[in-house]
Short mmCIF file of C-alpha atoms in Angstrom, two decimals:
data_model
loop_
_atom_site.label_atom_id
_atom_site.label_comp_id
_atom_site.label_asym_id
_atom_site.label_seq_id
_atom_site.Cartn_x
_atom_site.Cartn_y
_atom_site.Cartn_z
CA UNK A 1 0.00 0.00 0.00
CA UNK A 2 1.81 3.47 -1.09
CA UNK A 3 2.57 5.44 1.89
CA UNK A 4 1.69 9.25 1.38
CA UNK A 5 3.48 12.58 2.48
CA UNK A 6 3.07 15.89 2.91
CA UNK A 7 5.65 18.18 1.21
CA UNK A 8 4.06 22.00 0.92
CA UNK A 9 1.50 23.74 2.10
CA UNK A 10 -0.40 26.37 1.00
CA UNK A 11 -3.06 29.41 3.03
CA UNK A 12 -4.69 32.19 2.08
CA UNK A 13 -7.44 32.63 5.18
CA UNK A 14 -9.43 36.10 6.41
CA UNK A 15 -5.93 35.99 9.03
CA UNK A 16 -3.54 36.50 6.46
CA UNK A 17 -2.30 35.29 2.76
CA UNK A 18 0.64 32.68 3.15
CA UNK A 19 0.66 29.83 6.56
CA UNK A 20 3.42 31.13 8.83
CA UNK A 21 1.08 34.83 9.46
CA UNK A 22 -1.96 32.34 9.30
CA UNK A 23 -0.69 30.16 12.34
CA UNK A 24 1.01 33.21 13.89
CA UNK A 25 -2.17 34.94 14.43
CA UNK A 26 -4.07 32.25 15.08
CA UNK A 27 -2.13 30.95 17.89
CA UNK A 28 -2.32 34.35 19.35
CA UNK A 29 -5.65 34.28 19.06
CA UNK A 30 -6.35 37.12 16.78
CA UNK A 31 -9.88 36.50 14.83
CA UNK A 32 -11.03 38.54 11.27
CA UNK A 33 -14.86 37.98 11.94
CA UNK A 34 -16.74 41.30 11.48
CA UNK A 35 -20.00 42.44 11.46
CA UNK A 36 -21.33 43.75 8.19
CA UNK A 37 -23.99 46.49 7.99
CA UNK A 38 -24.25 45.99 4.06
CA UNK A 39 -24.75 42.43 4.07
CA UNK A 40 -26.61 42.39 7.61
CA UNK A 41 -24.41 39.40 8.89
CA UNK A 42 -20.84 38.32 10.45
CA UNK A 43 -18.19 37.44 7.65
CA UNK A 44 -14.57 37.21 7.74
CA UNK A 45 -12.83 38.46 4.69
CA UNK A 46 -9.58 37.44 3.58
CA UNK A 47 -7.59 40.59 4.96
CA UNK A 48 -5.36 42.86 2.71
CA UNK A 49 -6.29 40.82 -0.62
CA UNK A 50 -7.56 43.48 -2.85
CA UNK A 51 -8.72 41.21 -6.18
CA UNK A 52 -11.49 41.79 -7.96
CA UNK A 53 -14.55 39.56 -7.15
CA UNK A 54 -14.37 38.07 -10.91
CA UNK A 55 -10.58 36.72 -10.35
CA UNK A 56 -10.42 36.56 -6.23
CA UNK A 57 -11.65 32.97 -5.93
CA UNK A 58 -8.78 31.94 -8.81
CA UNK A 59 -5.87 34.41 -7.58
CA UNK A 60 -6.57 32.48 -3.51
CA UNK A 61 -6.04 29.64 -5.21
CA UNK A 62 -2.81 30.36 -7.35
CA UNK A 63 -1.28 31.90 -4.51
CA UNK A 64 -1.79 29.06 -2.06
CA UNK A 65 -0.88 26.43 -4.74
CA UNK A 66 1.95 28.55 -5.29
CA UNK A 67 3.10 28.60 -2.05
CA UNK A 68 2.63 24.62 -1.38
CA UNK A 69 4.15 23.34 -4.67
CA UNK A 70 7.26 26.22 -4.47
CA UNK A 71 7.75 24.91 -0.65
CA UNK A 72 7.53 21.15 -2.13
CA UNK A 73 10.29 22.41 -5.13
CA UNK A 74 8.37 20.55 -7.75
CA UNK A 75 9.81 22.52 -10.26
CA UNK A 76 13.44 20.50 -9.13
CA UNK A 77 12.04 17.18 -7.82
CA UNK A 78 13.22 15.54 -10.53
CA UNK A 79 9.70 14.19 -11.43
CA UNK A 80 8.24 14.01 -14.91
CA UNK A 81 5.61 16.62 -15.48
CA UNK A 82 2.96 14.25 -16.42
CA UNK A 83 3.32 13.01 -13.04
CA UNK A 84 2.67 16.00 -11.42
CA UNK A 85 -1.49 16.09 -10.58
CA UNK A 86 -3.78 18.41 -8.97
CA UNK A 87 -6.64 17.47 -7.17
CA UNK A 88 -9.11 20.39 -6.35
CA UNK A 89 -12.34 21.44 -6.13
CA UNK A 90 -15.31 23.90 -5.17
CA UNK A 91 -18.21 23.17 -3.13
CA UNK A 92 -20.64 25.22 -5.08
CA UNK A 93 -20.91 27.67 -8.02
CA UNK A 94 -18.47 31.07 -7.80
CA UNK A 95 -21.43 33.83 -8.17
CA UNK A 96 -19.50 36.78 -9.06
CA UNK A 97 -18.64 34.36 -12.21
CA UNK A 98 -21.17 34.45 -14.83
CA UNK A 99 -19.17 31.24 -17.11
CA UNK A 100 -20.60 27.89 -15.67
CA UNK A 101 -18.61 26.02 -17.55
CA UNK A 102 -16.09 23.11 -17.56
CA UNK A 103 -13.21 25.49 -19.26
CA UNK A 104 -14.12 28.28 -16.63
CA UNK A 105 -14.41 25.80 -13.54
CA UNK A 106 -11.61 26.62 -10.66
CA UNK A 107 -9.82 23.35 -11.41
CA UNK A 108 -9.23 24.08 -15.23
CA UNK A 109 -8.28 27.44 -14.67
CA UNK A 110 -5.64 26.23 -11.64
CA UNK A 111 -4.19 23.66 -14.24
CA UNK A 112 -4.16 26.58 -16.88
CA UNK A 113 -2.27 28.97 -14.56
CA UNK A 114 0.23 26.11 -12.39
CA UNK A 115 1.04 24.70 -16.07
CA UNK A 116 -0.14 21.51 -14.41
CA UNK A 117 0.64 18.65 -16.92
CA UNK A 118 -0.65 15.68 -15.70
CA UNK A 119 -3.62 14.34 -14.73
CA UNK A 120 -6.37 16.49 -12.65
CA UNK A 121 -9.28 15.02 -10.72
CA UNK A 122 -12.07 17.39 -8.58
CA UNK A 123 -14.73 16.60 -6.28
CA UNK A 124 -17.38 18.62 -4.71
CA UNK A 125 -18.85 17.67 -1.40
CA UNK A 126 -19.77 21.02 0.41
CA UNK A 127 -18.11 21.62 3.43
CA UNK A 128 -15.88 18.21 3.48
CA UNK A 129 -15.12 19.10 -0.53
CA UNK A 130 -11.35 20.48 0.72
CA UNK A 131 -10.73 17.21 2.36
CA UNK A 132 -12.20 14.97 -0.35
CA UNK A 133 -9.97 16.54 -2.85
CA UNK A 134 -6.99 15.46 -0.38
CA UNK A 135 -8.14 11.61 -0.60
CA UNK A 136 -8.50 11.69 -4.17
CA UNK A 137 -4.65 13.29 -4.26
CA UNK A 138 -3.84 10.33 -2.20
CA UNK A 139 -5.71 7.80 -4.34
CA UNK A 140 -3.62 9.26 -7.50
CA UNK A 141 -0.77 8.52 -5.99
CA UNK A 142 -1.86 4.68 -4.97
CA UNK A 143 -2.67 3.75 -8.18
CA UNK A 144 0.64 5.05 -9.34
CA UNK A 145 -0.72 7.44 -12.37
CA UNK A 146 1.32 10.25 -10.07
CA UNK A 147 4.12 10.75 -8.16
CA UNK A 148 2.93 14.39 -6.72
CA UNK A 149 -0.51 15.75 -6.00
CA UNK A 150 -1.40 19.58 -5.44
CA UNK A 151 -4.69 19.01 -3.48
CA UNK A 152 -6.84 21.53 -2.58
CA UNK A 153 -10.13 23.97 -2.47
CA UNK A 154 -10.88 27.55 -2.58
CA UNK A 155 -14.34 29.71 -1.96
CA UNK A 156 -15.09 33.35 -2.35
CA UNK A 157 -19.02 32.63 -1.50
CA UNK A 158 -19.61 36.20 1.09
CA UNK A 159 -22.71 36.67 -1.77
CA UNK A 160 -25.74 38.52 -1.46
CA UNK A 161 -27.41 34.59 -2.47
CA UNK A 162 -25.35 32.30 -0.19
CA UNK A 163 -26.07 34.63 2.60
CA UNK A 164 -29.81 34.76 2.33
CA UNK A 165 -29.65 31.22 1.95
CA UNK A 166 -27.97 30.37 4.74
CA UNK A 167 -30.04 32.82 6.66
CA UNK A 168 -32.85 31.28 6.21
CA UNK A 169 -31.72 28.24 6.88
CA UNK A 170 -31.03 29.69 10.24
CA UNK A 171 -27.09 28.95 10.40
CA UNK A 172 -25.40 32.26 10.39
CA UNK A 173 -24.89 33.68 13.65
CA UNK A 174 -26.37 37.00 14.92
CA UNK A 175 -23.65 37.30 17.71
CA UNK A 176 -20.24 36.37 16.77
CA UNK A 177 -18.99 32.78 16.27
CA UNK A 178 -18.32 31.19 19.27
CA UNK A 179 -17.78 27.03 19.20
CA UNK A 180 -18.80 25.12 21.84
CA UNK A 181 -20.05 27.46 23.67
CA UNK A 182 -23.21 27.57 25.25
CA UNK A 183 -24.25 30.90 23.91
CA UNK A 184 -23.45 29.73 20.23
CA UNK A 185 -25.99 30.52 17.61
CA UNK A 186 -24.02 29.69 14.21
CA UNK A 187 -20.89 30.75 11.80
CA UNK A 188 -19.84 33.55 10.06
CA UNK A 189 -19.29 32.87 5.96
CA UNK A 190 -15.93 33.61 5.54
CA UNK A 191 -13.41 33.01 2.36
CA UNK A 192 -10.07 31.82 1.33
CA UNK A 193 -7.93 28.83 0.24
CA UNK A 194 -5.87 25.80 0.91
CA UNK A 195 -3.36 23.34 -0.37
CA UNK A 196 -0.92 20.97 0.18
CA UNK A 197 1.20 18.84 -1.82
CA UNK A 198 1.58 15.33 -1.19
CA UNK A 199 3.63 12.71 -2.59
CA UNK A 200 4.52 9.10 -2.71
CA UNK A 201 7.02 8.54 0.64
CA UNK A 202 9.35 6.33 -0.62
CA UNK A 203 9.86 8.80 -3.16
CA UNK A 204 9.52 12.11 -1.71
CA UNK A 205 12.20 10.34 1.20
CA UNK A 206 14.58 9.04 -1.81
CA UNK A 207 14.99 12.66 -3.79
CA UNK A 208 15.41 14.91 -0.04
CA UNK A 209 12.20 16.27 0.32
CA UNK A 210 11.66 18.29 3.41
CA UNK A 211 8.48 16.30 5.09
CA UNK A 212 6.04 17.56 6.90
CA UNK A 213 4.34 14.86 7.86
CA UNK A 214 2.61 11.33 6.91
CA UNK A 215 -1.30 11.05 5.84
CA UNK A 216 -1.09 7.85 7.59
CA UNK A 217 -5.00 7.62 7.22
CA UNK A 218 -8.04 8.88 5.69
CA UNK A 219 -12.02 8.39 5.34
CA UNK A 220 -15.05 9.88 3.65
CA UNK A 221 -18.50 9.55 2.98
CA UNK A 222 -22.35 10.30 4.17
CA UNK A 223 -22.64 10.54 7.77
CA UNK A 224 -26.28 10.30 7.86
CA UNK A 225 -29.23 9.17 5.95
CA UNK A 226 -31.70 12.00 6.80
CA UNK A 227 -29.19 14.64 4.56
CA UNK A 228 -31.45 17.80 5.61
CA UNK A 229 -29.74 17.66 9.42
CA UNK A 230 -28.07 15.19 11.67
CA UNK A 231 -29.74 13.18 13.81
CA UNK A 232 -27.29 10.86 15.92
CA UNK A 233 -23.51 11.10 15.94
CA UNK A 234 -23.15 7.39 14.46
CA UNK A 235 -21.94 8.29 11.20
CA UNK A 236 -19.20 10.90 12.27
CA UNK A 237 -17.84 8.11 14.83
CA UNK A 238 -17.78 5.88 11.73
CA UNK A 239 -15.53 8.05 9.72
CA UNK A 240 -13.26 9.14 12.50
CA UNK A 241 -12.61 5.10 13.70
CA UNK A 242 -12.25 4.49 9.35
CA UNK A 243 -9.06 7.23 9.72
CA UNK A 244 -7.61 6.40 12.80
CA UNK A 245 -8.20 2.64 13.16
CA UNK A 246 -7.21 1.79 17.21
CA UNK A 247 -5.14 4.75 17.20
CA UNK A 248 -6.01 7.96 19.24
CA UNK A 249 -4.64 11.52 17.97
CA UNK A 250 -3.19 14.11 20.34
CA UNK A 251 -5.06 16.87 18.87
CA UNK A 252 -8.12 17.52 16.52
CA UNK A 253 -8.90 20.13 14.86
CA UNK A 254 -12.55 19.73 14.82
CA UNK A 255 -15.41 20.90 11.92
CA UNK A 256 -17.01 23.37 14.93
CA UNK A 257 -19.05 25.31 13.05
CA UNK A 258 -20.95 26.93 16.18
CA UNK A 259 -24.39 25.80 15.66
CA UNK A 260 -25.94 23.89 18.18
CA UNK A 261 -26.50 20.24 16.57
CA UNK A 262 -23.50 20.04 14.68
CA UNK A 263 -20.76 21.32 17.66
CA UNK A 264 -23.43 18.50 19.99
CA UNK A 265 -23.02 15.41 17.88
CA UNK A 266 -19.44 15.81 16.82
CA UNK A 267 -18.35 16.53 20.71
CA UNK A 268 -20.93 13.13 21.42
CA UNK A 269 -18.73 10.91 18.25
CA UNK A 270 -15.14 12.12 19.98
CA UNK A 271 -16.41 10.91 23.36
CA UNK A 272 -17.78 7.63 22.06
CA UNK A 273 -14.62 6.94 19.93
CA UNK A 274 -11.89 7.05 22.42
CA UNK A 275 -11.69 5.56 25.92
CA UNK A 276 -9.49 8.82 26.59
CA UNK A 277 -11.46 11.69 24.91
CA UNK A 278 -11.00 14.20 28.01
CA UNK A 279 -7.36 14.18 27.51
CA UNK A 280 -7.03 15.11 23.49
CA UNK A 281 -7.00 18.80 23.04
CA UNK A 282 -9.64 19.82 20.40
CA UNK A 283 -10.17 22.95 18.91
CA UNK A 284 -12.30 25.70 15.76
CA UNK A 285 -10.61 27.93 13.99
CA UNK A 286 -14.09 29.26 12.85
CA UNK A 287 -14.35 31.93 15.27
CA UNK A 288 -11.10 33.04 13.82
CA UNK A 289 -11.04 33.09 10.52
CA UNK A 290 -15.00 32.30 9.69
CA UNK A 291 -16.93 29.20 8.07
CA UNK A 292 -14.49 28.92 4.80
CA UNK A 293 -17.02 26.13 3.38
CA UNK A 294 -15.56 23.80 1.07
CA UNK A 295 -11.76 25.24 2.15
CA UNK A 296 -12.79 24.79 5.99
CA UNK A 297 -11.22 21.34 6.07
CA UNK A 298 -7.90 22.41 3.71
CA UNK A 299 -7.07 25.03 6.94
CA UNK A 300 -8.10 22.12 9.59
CA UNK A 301 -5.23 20.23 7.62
CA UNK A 302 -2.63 23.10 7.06
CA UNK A 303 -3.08 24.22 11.20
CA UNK A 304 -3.21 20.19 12.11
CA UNK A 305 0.23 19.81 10.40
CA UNK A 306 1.43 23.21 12.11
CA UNK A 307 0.18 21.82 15.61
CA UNK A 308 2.48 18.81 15.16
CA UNK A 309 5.48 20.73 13.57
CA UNK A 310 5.39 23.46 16.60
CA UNK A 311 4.10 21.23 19.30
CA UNK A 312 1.40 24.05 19.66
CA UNK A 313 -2.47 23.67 19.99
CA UNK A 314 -4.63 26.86 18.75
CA UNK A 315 -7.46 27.73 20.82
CA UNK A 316 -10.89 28.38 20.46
CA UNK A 317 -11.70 31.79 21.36
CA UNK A 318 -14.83 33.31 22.33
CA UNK A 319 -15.46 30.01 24.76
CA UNK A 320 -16.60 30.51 27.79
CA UNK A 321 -18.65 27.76 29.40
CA UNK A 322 -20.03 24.71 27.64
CA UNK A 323 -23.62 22.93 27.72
CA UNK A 324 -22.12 20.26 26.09
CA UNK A 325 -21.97 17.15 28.72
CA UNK A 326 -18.90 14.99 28.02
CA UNK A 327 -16.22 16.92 29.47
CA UNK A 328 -14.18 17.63 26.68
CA UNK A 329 -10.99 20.01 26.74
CA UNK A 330 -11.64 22.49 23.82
CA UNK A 331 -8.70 24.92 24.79
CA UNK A 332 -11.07 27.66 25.38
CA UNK A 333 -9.18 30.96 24.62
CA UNK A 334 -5.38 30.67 24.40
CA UNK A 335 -3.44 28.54 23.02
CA UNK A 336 -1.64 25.51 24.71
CA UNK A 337 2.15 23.97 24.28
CA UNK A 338 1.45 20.29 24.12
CA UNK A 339 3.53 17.32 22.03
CA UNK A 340 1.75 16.68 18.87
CA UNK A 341 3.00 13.54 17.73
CA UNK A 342 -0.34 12.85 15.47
CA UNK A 343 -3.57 14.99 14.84
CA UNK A 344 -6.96 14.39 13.18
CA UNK A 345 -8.71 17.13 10.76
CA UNK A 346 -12.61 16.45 11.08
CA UNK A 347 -14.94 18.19 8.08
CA UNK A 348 -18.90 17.77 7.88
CA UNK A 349 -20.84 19.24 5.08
CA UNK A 350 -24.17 20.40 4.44
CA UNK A 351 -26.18 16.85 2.72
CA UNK A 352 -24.26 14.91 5.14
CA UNK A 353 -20.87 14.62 3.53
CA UNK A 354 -17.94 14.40 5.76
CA UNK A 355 -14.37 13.24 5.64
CA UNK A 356 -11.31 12.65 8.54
CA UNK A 357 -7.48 12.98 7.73
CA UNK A 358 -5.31 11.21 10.24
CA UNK A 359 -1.81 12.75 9.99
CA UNK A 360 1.64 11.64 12.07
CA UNK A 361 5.12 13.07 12.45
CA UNK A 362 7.61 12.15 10.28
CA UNK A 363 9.20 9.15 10.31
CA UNK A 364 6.46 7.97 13.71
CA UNK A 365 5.53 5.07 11.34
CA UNK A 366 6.08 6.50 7.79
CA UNK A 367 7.04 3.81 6.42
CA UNK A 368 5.88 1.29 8.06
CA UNK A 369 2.35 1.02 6.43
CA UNK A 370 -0.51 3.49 6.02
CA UNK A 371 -4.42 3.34 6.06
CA UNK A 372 -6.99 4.30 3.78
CA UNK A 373 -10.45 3.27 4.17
#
């Protein structure tokens, strides 16, 4: 079974455009969400990028592809260019786009601008779409048609439609995004982009890539039949025990999106799946940077990676006090030194899609087998 790693990474988030300000502010706690009189509603927009609404969702994503596949050094890794793929996606239409077409999607126009030569795959599956992407990178790479994968997902949705819609669907918050918390009342839209590379590890070891980590597992798929809202936490415990096998992380970055079902039954599927919940620290970013939809899970994975690299766990700010019953350490407000020797990225989507990635040091196990259910 090919063993996968992870060789660049890419941000552009509401807390900054490249990862080092992204994580720097986050761990200090530092949050973008603002309340819009225009649009009546919290967003968090991506802060100093100054694109044009037509080209903003495409120029995230070329500048955190960039960023991952220049940190990778693709351009001297010695592979072929038809073994160099990209795997990314959207989780819904760009609005400010009138072209809805194949030529004009984000992932043709990311292979037109990367000069990506070989061969491209994209999924869309709402919020989990990031993550999905990530799996099918990894799946390239196990049935050897590439050597390197640029995976990835980008949204600029903070439109007059999506914001209505999600309004009435009762989702956005009317006081501030604050996970966990007892007072939480939903997310703030926000926008951005993620992206990592990932390659095969025997190879990425053999030509001196720096490594970041392994993807030592991964899972996806519907975590509940009724797809209009969830109902039990079964399927999320399903898909985290699919990623991790008997293993339990250190840290998770968890899908938190602040509403009161969702930040309930994913707390209820980390207490049923480990004997030890209390004592992994969990955390949102959400109440940082926003709700960055389909690129919500490609930040989970770029801070998870950071967490192990800097043996640092970002908090959750805005927490105060919990009515959530299973005890669970959320690092409410600051953020904690801890050893990260593995973490867990959680996404849920809107239709019940969701998706875990399981990542581990370097070397903990690299190559000594990987999972991928």
């Amino acid at each position: 079974m090919a063993k996968f790693a992870v060789t660049g990474m890419g941000l552009v988030s509401p807390l900054g455009t490249g990862k080092e300000i992204n994580w720097r502010r986050l761990i200090n706690g530092e949050s973008q969400v603002r309340y819009e009189i225009s649009n009546g509603s919290f967003v968090a927009r991506a802060q100093d990028f100054v694109l044009d609404e037509k080209v903003r969702q495409l120029g995230m994503a070329f500048i955190a592809a960039n960023e991952a596949a220049g940190e990778a050094d693709l351009d001297n890794s010695g592979y072929e260019q038809s073994r160099i793929g990209i795997a990314a996606g959207e989780s819904k239409y760009n609005l400010f786009s009138r072209n809805f077409n194949m030529e004009e999607s984000l992932p043709e126009m990311l292979r037109r601008v990367l000069h990506i030569r070989g061969r491209g795959l994209s999924a869309a599956a709402a919020c989990a779409t990031g993550a999905v992407n990530v799996i099918l990178g990894c799946r390239m790479i196990e049935d050897e048609v590439c050597d390197a994968v640029i995976c990835g997902c980008a949204e600029t949705a903070i439109h007059p439609l999506y914001l209505h819609s999600f309004k009435n669907m009762g989702v956005l918050s009317k006081r501030g995004t604050r996970p966990f918390d007892k007072n939480r009342d939903g997310f703030a839209i926000g926008e951005g982009a993620g992206f990592i590379v990932i390659e095969n590890m025997n190879k990425a070891v053999f030509r001196g890539a720096k490594i970041y980590c392994e993807i030592a597992g991964f899972s996806n798929g519907l975590l509940t039949d009724n797809i209009l809202r969830i109902t039990s936490s079964e399927g999320m415990r399903r898909l985290i025990k699919n990623a991790v096998g008997g293993e339990t992380p250190d840290f998770i970055h968890m899908h938190g999106t602040g509403t009161k079902t969702n930040d309930y039954y994913e707390s209820e599927a980390i207490s049923k799946s480990f004997e030890n919940a209390k004592n992994i620290s969990l955390c949102s970013t959400k109440a940082a940077t926003g709700h960055l939809l389909g690129a919500s899970g490609m930040a989970g994975a770029v801070f998870s990676i950071l967490a192990m690299k800097d043996n640092i766990v970002p908090p959750t700010i805005n927490f105060k006090e919990t009515d959530i019953p299973f005890g669970l350490d959320y690092t409410p407000g600051k953020s904690i030194k801890k050893t990260v020797m593995s973490s867990l990225s959680l996404s849920f989507g809107f239709g019940g899609q969701g998706a875990a990635l399981y990542f581990k040091k370097p070397y903990h196990g690299a190559l000594s087998g990987g999972r991928g259910l």
